[in-house]
């Protein structure tokens, strides 16, 4: 099956609990989707993060829609987009240009379907933003970088934080949605907003997660001009 066929077979359009303005392809049973993916491949597979709107993405999307000035008219990149919730929210909030990145072909297919379902234009790319975070990579030219729920794994967190700091120091606004994942370095961030997010599909240890939207603290060199805190 192609990634597009997998997504269409495993998920159906549904409104997002905290962001009902957005409709996404959502799987009824994410664990069953994961098991079927491993059965088809005959080998272990990464979790189908695209199959459900995670708490960090919901909080970030809600904040963007409630405060459209964060993205309006600006070049926005959604890192590790999953099914594209945050990218779609940015487009609905009036972003000038929206790019969504993920390393999972099924997530790319899901995000493209999400854009179509919501009648917005999002450039969706199969790309690892952390592997090519330079000015000519997929993050190049971003004025706003949005990251939903990506501090769940130590190795990813160690790669992610330096990239976000460099982007912030380079003038981009960086916003992270996180419900208190184990590998979030909380002291490195300032809180911008907080939402109580309904959990979809029983994937968490509680029905509602208090989820923060955070901005990394720029670590500017001594003597450098102070950065703007938008």
mmCIF file of C-alpha atoms in Angstrom:
data_model
loop_
_atom_site.group_PDB
_atom_site.id
_atom_site.type_symbol
_atom_site.label_atom_id
_atom_site.label_comp_id
_atom_site.label_asym_id
_atom_site.label_seq_id
_atom_site.Cartn_x
_atom_site.Cartn_y
_atom_site.Cartn_z
ATOM 1 C CA UNK A 1 0.000 0.000 0.000
ATOM 2 C CA UNK A 2 1.159 3.523 -0.692
ATOM 3 C CA UNK A 3 1.322 6.002 2.218
ATOM 4 C CA UNK A 4 -1.768 7.719 0.806
ATOM 5 C CA UNK A 5 -3.654 4.403 0.708
ATOM 6 C CA UNK A 6 -2.605 3.598 4.280
ATOM 7 C CA UNK A 7 -3.859 6.927 5.609
ATOM 8 C CA UNK A 8 -7.161 6.734 3.748
ATOM 9 C CA UNK A 9 -7.711 3.158 4.942
ATOM 10 C CA UNK A 10 -6.769 3.746 8.579
ATOM 11 C CA UNK A 11 -8.214 7.187 9.344
ATOM 12 C CA UNK A 12 -11.335 9.258 8.820
ATOM 13 C CA UNK A 13 -11.839 13.031 8.950
ATOM 14 C CA UNK A 14 -12.813 14.328 12.387
ATOM 15 C CA UNK A 15 -12.727 17.703 14.193
ATOM 16 C CA UNK A 16 -9.906 18.223 16.693
ATOM 17 C CA UNK A 17 -11.256 18.451 20.279
ATOM 18 C CA UNK A 18 -9.474 21.655 21.317
ATOM 19 C CA UNK A 19 -9.450 23.061 17.782
ATOM 20 C CA UNK A 20 -12.824 22.176 16.239
ATOM 21 C CA UNK A 21 -12.195 24.647 13.404
ATOM 22 C CA UNK A 22 -9.751 22.071 12.016
ATOM 23 C CA UNK A 23 -10.640 18.658 10.601
ATOM 24 C CA UNK A 24 -7.926 15.994 10.463
ATOM 25 C CA UNK A 25 -7.668 12.333 9.472
ATOM 26 C CA UNK A 26 -7.853 10.517 12.810
ATOM 27 C CA UNK A 27 -7.526 6.791 13.490
ATOM 28 C CA UNK A 28 -10.012 5.125 15.834
ATOM 29 C CA UNK A 29 -7.299 2.896 17.337
ATOM 30 C CA UNK A 30 -3.724 4.137 16.956
ATOM 31 C CA UNK A 31 -2.219 1.013 18.515
ATOM 32 C CA UNK A 32 -4.029 -1.157 15.997
ATOM 33 C CA UNK A 33 -2.747 1.048 13.164
ATOM 34 C CA UNK A 34 0.783 0.598 14.493
ATOM 35 C CA UNK A 35 0.381 -3.182 14.717
ATOM 36 C CA UNK A 36 -0.900 -3.416 11.158
ATOM 37 C CA UNK A 37 2.025 -1.301 9.930
ATOM 38 C CA UNK A 38 4.473 -3.715 11.551
ATOM 39 C CA UNK A 39 2.599 -6.689 10.134
ATOM 40 C CA UNK A 40 2.829 -5.252 6.630
ATOM 41 C CA UNK A 41 6.526 -4.459 6.997
ATOM 42 C CA UNK A 42 7.452 -7.648 8.795
ATOM 43 C CA UNK A 43 9.656 -5.565 11.096
ATOM 44 C CA UNK A 44 9.375 -3.002 13.890
ATOM 45 C CA UNK A 45 8.053 0.370 12.729
ATOM 46 C CA UNK A 46 7.990 3.829 14.330
ATOM 47 C CA UNK A 47 4.700 4.835 15.957
ATOM 48 C CA UNK A 48 2.115 6.365 13.593
ATOM 49 C CA UNK A 49 2.289 9.834 15.142
ATOM 50 C CA UNK A 50 0.189 11.137 12.247
ATOM 51 C CA UNK A 51 -2.853 9.100 13.338
ATOM 52 C CA UNK A 52 -3.922 11.280 16.276
ATOM 53 C CA UNK A 53 -3.771 14.974 17.279
ATOM 54 C CA UNK A 54 -1.313 14.988 20.188
ATOM 55 C CA UNK A 55 -1.634 17.359 23.115
ATOM 56 C CA UNK A 56 1.299 19.614 22.210
ATOM 57 C CA UNK A 57 0.035 20.138 18.680
ATOM 58 C CA UNK A 58 -3.496 20.883 19.859
ATOM 59 C CA UNK A 59 -2.282 23.529 22.320
ATOM 60 C CA UNK A 60 -0.022 25.121 19.733
ATOM 61 C CA UNK A 61 -2.753 25.174 17.079
ATOM 62 C CA UNK A 62 -5.234 26.704 19.553
ATOM 63 C CA UNK A 63 -2.752 29.434 20.449
ATOM 64 C CA UNK A 64 -2.032 30.268 16.814
ATOM 65 C CA UNK A 65 -5.740 30.570 16.012
ATOM 66 C CA UNK A 66 -6.440 32.632 19.139
ATOM 67 C CA UNK A 67 -3.459 34.920 18.483
ATOM 68 C CA UNK A 68 -3.185 35.151 14.686
ATOM 69 C CA UNK A 69 -0.691 37.991 14.937
ATOM 70 C CA UNK A 70 1.931 35.385 15.777
ATOM 71 C CA UNK A 71 1.876 34.090 12.193
ATOM 72 C CA UNK A 72 -0.166 36.469 10.016
ATOM 73 C CA UNK A 73 1.653 37.342 6.802
ATOM 74 C CA UNK A 74 4.793 35.451 7.842
ATOM 75 C CA UNK A 75 6.715 32.428 6.523
ATOM 76 C CA UNK A 76 5.881 29.545 8.868
ATOM 77 C CA UNK A 77 7.422 26.074 9.183
ATOM 78 C CA UNK A 78 5.796 23.242 11.153
ATOM 79 C CA UNK A 79 8.496 20.776 12.244
ATOM 80 C CA UNK A 80 7.543 17.086 12.607
ATOM 81 C CA UNK A 81 4.067 17.979 11.454
ATOM 82 C CA UNK A 82 2.298 14.648 11.906
ATOM 83 C CA UNK A 83 -1.117 15.047 10.308
ATOM 84 C CA UNK A 84 -0.524 18.768 9.796
ATOM 85 C CA UNK A 85 -2.685 20.233 12.549
ATOM 86 C CA UNK A 86 -0.347 23.098 13.423
ATOM 87 C CA UNK A 87 0.427 23.913 9.790
ATOM 88 C CA UNK A 88 -3.273 24.023 8.928
ATOM 89 C CA UNK A 89 -3.966 26.265 11.932
ATOM 90 C CA UNK A 90 -1.213 28.645 10.815
ATOM 91 C CA UNK A 91 -2.673 28.810 7.321
ATOM 92 C CA UNK A 92 -6.157 29.472 8.710
ATOM 93 C CA UNK A 93 -4.684 32.216 10.907
ATOM 94 C CA UNK A 94 -3.371 34.050 7.848
ATOM 95 C CA UNK A 95 0.254 32.957 7.541
ATOM 96 C CA UNK A 96 1.807 34.203 4.326
ATOM 97 C CA UNK A 97 3.445 30.879 3.515
ATOM 98 C CA UNK A 98 3.267 27.552 5.361
ATOM 99 C CA UNK A 99 5.621 24.590 5.058
ATOM 100 C CA UNK A 100 5.115 21.314 6.948
ATOM 101 C CA UNK A 101 7.951 18.812 7.429
ATOM 102 C CA UNK A 102 8.009 15.195 8.553
ATOM 103 C CA UNK A 103 10.248 12.139 8.130
ATOM 104 C CA UNK A 104 7.295 9.728 7.838
ATOM 105 C CA UNK A 105 5.785 9.318 4.351
ATOM 106 C CA UNK A 106 2.411 8.500 5.924
ATOM 107 C CA UNK A 107 2.519 11.763 7.879
ATOM 108 C CA UNK A 108 3.244 13.644 4.651
ATOM 109 C CA UNK A 109 0.218 11.985 3.050
ATOM 110 C CA UNK A 110 -1.940 12.760 6.097
ATOM 111 C CA UNK A 111 -0.849 16.402 6.212
ATOM 112 C CA UNK A 112 -1.624 16.878 2.521
ATOM 113 C CA UNK A 113 -5.073 15.400 3.071
ATOM 114 C CA UNK A 114 -5.564 17.676 6.084
ATOM 115 C CA UNK A 115 -4.732 20.756 4.022
ATOM 116 C CA UNK A 116 -7.261 19.688 1.390
ATOM 117 C CA UNK A 117 -9.937 18.959 4.007
ATOM 118 C CA UNK A 118 -9.537 22.454 5.450
ATOM 119 C CA UNK A 119 -9.235 24.292 2.139
ATOM 120 C CA UNK A 120 -5.778 25.748 2.779
ATOM 121 C CA UNK A 121 -2.459 25.649 0.954
ATOM 122 C CA UNK A 122 0.422 24.001 2.811
ATOM 123 C CA UNK A 123 3.678 22.879 1.222
ATOM 124 C CA UNK A 124 4.262 19.442 2.757
ATOM 125 C CA UNK A 125 7.739 17.946 2.439
ATOM 126 C CA UNK A 126 9.346 14.649 3.399
ATOM 127 C CA UNK A 127 12.329 16.120 5.250
ATOM 128 C CA UNK A 128 14.320 15.897 8.479
ATOM 129 C CA UNK A 129 14.579 19.485 9.661
ATOM 130 C CA UNK A 130 17.130 18.562 12.323
ATOM 131 C CA UNK A 131 19.465 16.892 9.850
ATOM 132 C CA UNK A 132 19.561 19.934 7.578
ATOM 133 C CA UNK A 133 18.867 22.975 9.729
ATOM 134 C CA UNK A 134 20.998 25.425 7.763
ATOM 135 C CA UNK A 135 19.825 28.384 5.668
ATOM 136 C CA UNK A 136 19.536 26.272 2.504
ATOM 137 C CA UNK A 137 17.625 23.470 4.235
ATOM 138 C CA UNK A 138 13.873 23.080 4.759
ATOM 139 C CA UNK A 139 13.937 25.591 7.631
ATOM 140 C CA UNK A 140 15.616 28.247 5.508
ATOM 141 C CA UNK A 141 13.746 31.537 5.391
ATOM 142 C CA UNK A 142 11.386 30.637 8.239
ATOM 143 C CA UNK A 143 10.104 33.612 10.222
ATOM 144 C CA UNK A 144 8.080 31.425 12.582
ATOM 145 C CA UNK A 145 8.952 27.839 13.540
ATOM 146 C CA UNK A 146 6.286 25.732 15.253
ATOM 147 C CA UNK A 147 7.058 22.450 17.035
ATOM 148 C CA UNK A 148 4.321 20.309 18.565
ATOM 149 C CA UNK A 149 5.121 17.564 21.101
ATOM 150 C CA UNK A 150 8.656 16.632 20.032
ATOM 151 C CA UNK A 151 10.444 16.316 23.384
ATOM 152 C CA UNK A 152 9.239 12.768 24.024
ATOM 153 C CA UNK A 153 12.610 11.113 23.303
ATOM 154 C CA UNK A 154 16.049 11.990 24.681
ATOM 155 C CA UNK A 155 17.979 11.662 21.418
ATOM 156 C CA UNK A 156 15.516 13.895 19.570
ATOM 157 C CA UNK A 157 15.492 16.466 22.381
ATOM 158 C CA UNK A 158 19.287 16.708 22.351
ATOM 159 C CA UNK A 159 19.242 17.459 18.614
ATOM 160 C CA UNK A 160 16.233 19.750 18.762
ATOM 161 C CA UNK A 161 17.095 22.319 21.430
ATOM 162 C CA UNK A 162 20.302 23.680 19.805
ATOM 163 C CA UNK A 163 18.461 24.057 16.487
ATOM 164 C CA UNK A 164 15.609 25.968 18.106
ATOM 165 C CA UNK A 165 18.026 28.257 19.919
ATOM 166 C CA UNK A 166 19.925 29.030 16.703
ATOM 167 C CA UNK A 167 16.683 29.834 14.923
ATOM 168 C CA UNK A 168 15.562 32.101 17.768
ATOM 169 C CA UNK A 169 18.894 33.904 17.855
ATOM 170 C CA UNK A 170 18.726 34.272 14.075
ATOM 171 C CA UNK A 171 15.490 36.250 14.360
ATOM 172 C CA UNK A 172 12.794 33.587 13.921
ATOM 173 C CA UNK A 173 10.004 33.291 16.442
ATOM 174 C CA UNK A 174 9.951 29.729 17.793
ATOM 175 C CA UNK A 175 6.972 28.223 19.606
ATOM 176 C CA UNK A 176 6.813 24.754 21.130
ATOM 177 C CA UNK A 177 3.727 22.921 22.358
ATOM 178 C CA UNK A 178 4.492 20.448 25.148
ATOM 179 C CA UNK A 179 2.416 18.696 27.855
ATOM 180 C CA UNK A 180 5.397 18.067 30.133
ATOM 181 C CA UNK A 181 7.271 15.375 28.242
ATOM 182 C CA UNK A 182 10.178 13.811 30.095
ATOM 183 C CA UNK A 183 12.947 15.320 27.988
ATOM 184 C CA UNK A 184 11.764 18.925 27.798
ATOM 185 C CA UNK A 185 14.426 21.199 29.381
ATOM 186 C CA UNK A 186 11.810 23.413 31.015
ATOM 187 C CA UNK A 187 14.304 25.979 32.300
ATOM 188 C CA UNK A 188 15.303 26.754 28.704
ATOM 189 C CA UNK A 189 11.831 28.098 27.852
ATOM 190 C CA UNK A 190 9.382 30.844 28.760
ATOM 191 C CA UNK A 191 5.669 30.047 28.836
ATOM 192 C CA UNK A 192 3.500 31.874 26.304
ATOM 193 C CA UNK A 193 0.151 30.136 26.873
ATOM 194 C CA UNK A 194 -1.384 27.088 28.533
ATOM 195 C CA UNK A 195 -4.384 24.937 27.606
ATOM 196 C CA UNK A 196 -6.201 21.944 29.076
ATOM 197 C CA UNK A 197 -6.169 19.541 26.146
ATOM 198 C CA UNK A 198 -8.578 16.602 25.760
ATOM 199 C CA UNK A 199 -6.611 13.452 24.957
ATOM 200 C CA UNK A 200 -7.669 11.550 21.846
ATOM 201 C CA UNK A 201 -7.699 7.769 21.611
ATOM 202 C CA UNK A 202 -6.582 6.921 25.138
ATOM 203 C CA UNK A 203 -2.937 7.489 24.256
ATOM 204 C CA UNK A 204 -2.025 9.279 27.473
ATOM 205 C CA UNK A 205 -2.264 8.383 31.159
ATOM 206 C CA UNK A 206 -5.121 10.857 31.708
ATOM 207 C CA UNK A 207 -8.154 12.225 29.870
ATOM 208 C CA UNK A 208 -6.968 15.851 29.878
ATOM 209 C CA UNK A 209 -3.412 17.174 29.834
ATOM 210 C CA UNK A 210 -2.369 20.655 30.913
ATOM 211 C CA UNK A 211 -0.196 21.692 27.986
ATOM 212 C CA UNK A 212 2.103 24.669 27.646
ATOM 213 C CA UNK A 213 3.071 26.715 24.615
ATOM 214 C CA UNK A 214 6.670 27.784 25.106
ATOM 215 C CA UNK A 215 9.293 30.027 23.541
ATOM 216 C CA UNK A 216 13.006 29.159 23.906
ATOM 217 C CA UNK A 217 15.180 31.683 25.649
ATOM 218 C CA UNK A 218 17.739 33.022 23.206
ATOM 219 C CA UNK A 219 21.309 32.731 24.402
ATOM 220 C CA UNK A 220 22.806 35.811 22.796
ATOM 221 C CA UNK A 221 26.555 36.460 22.907
ATOM 222 C CA UNK A 222 27.807 39.130 25.292
ATOM 223 C CA UNK A 223 27.763 42.459 23.497
ATOM 224 C CA UNK A 224 25.272 41.321 20.859
ATOM 225 C CA UNK A 225 22.112 43.312 20.298
ATOM 226 C CA UNK A 226 19.188 42.159 22.340
ATOM 227 C CA UNK A 227 16.646 40.033 20.513
ATOM 228 C CA UNK A 228 13.028 40.985 20.181
ATOM 229 C CA UNK A 229 10.574 38.969 22.242
ATOM 230 C CA UNK A 230 7.482 38.927 20.140
#
